[in-house]
C-alpha positions as a printed Julia matrix, in Angstrom:
194×3 Matrix{Float64}:
 18.58  -18.77  26.57
 22.1   -16.83  26.29
 23.14  -15.03  29.74
 23.45  -11.62  28.8
 26.64   -9.36  30.26
 27.56   -6.76  28.15
 26.09   -5.94  24.06
 28.49   -3.82  21.54
 26.18   -2.51  18.94
 24.94   -0.37  16.62
 22.51    2.33  18.23
 19.04    3.1   16.17
 17.32    6.25  17.45
 13.73    6.08  17.23
 12.29    9.28  18.21
  8.28    7.69  18.63
  6.85    7.9   22.43
  3.73    5.95  22.83
  5.21    3.08  20.29
  2.05   -0.37  20.9
  2.84   -3.27  20.17
  0.41   -3.28  17.14
  3.38   -1.12  15.44
  6.38   -3.13  16.48
  4.08   -6.34  14.54
  0.87   -6.19  13.15
 -1.74   -8.32  13.94
 -1.41   -9.5   10.41
  1.57  -11.47  11.26
  1.01  -13.3   14.44
 -0.31  -16.46  12.88
  2.29  -18.57  14.21
  2.88  -19.3   18.31
  6.63  -20.21  17.4
  9.33  -17.24  17.92
 10.91  -17.46  14.63
 10.39  -15.19  11.49
  9.43  -12.1   12.74
 12.17   -9.91  12.67
 11.06   -9.05   9.03
  7.8    -7.53   9.98
  8.97   -5.44  13.19
  7.64   -1.79  12.43
  6.21   -3.14   9.22
  3.38   -0.26   8.68
  6.47    2.04   8.59
  9.06    0.99   7.53
  7.16   -0.02   4.3
  4.87    1.85   2.13
  3.4    -1.23   0.31
  1.15   -4.03   2.44
  3.28   -6.26   0.73
  6.77   -5.48   2.39
  8.08   -4.64  -1.32
  9.19   -0.91  -1.08
 10.78    0.23   1.86
  9.99    3.78   3.01
 13.68    5.71   2.94
 12.49    8.16   5.83
 12.43    5.38   8.68
 15.41    4.96  10.33
 15.7     1.34  10.36
 16.02    1.79   6.3
 19.15    3.83   6.33
 22.05    2.39   5.59
 23.37    3.39   8.36
 20.73    2.07  11.18
 20.46   -1.21   9.28
 22.49   -3.56  11.56
 21.21   -1.92  14.59
 21.27   -4.13  18.06
 20.3    -1.16  20.6
 16.85    0.74  20.35
 16.97    3.87  21.77
 13.22    5.15  21.65
 10.78    7.8   23.41
  8.24    6.9   26.29
  5.85    4.73  26.94
  7.4     1.52  24.61
  5.36   -1.49  24.01
  1.93   -0.55  24.75
 -1.0    -2.11  23.68
 -1.57   -6.05  23.84
  0.41   -7.83  25.64
  1.57  -10.23  22.86
  5.14  -12.28  23.16
  5.24  -11.47  18.96
  7.11   -7.56  19.64
  9.88   -8.96  21.65
 10.09  -11.97  19.28
 10.57   -9.12  16.04
 12.51   -7.22  18.12
 14.96  -10.16  18.63
 14.99  -11.32  15.31
 15.53   -8.83  13.67
 19.05   -8.2   15.49
 17.99   -6.16  18.57
 19.37   -7.36  21.91
 18.49   -3.74  23.87
 16.16   -1.91  24.2
 16.68    2.02  25.64
 13.11    4.44  26.89
 12.12    6.3   29.63
  9.43    4.58  30.45
  8.24    0.57  29.24
  4.79   -0.78  29.4
  4.37   -3.22  32.42
  3.45   -6.69  30.21
  5.77   -5.61  27.1
  9.09   -5.26  29.58
  8.14   -8.66  31.82
  8.17  -10.54  28.23
 11.33   -8.79  27.35
 12.79  -10.35  30.44
 11.89  -13.55  30.1
 13.17  -13.69  26.48
 16.78  -12.56  26.9
 15.76   -8.9   25.62
 17.1    -5.94  27.71
 15.0    -3.23  28.96
 16.77   -0.4   29.55
 14.97    2.37  31.76
 16.64    6.09  31.39
 15.8     9.43  32.23
 13.96   11.27  29.22
 17.16   13.77  29.09
 19.71   10.94  28.66
 17.59    9.46  25.86
 17.74   13.33  24.24
 21.42   13.3   25.2
 22.04    9.69  22.79
 19.64   10.94  20.44
 21.88   14.24  19.76
 25.2    12.22  20.21
 23.53    9.86  17.66
 22.87   12.57  14.75
 26.43   14.19  15.47
 27.39   10.52  14.54
 24.55    8.5   12.45
 25.87    4.4   12.73
 27.34    5.08  16.72
 27.91    2.44  18.55
 27.26    1.62  21.9
 27.86   -0.41  24.45
 25.28   -2.24  27.46
 26.59   -3.4   30.35
 24.26   -5.32  31.92
 26.4    -6.32  34.78
 27.27   -2.11  35.35
 23.88   -1.34  34.49
 25.57    1.7   32.37
 25.46    2.21  28.75
 28.01    4.05  26.87
 28.06    5.93  23.34
 31.5     7.49  22.63
 31.96    9.86  25.86
 28.5     9.63  27.08
 27.75    7.2   29.35
 24.26    6.87  31.22
 23.17    4.69  33.76
 20.09    2.4   33.02
 17.76    1.03  35.91
 16.53   -2.82  35.18
 14.75   -4.31  38.34
 17.07   -6.89  40.83
 15.24   -9.93  39.54
 15.32   -9.73  35.97
 18.56   -8.64  35.81
 19.51  -11.85  37.38
 17.64  -14.05  34.9
 19.29  -12.13  32.11
 22.61  -12.37  33.88
 22.51  -16.38  34.49
 20.71  -16.88  30.7
 17.4   -18.06  32.63
 13.94  -18.35  30.63
 10.29  -19.66  32.79
 12.0   -23.48  30.97
 16.04  -22.87  32.88
 14.47  -21.9   36.11
 12.3   -25.2   36.73
 15.49  -26.87  35.43
 17.46  -25.46  38.15
 15.99  -28.37  40.81
 15.21  -31.26  38.14
 16.51  -32.96  40.34
 14.06  -32.68  43.2
 11.63  -32.6   40.45
 12.3   -36.09  39.66
 12.89  -37.38  43.02
  8.98  -35.97  43.98
  7.83  -38.37  40.68
 10.02  -40.97  41.63
  7.81  -40.91  45.26
């Protein structure tokens, strides 16, 4: 996993609350256990008007030209609720998202995100509304997310976000579960040699 210090990217406003993992990646696409190939199915039932994924829904934000290269998602409260599928995080990251900002995340989703390298910053609902208003005036604008400072800056608007210290440290260091284990590789080898 690559360490995360700062990221600058196009902000995508998803004006929805209670976005569950089945909306993020519908169950029919959960046929693999590797982490690749899920981005094309991200928000499938919202992005496409047909089951085959051939007819884009022009109203959905990710189908609008200003947001197609987005890498920072700003969404309403209760993001990632529902089943505990890691595929939801994989789909977001495969699509190109590095950061999701919301006023509230489902605990399991937030845990999965931190372990996979996706930053989940918690801000107030007033901050979400302010970001959405700034994007309405300037679609396709870029946001700079600074994990060290715990800030997100969009033009003149700067908001602070919360992320627990342990997850922040893991993200800054680029440590997934395997990386954490490998930090003790020498001790493990000594133990196995006994």
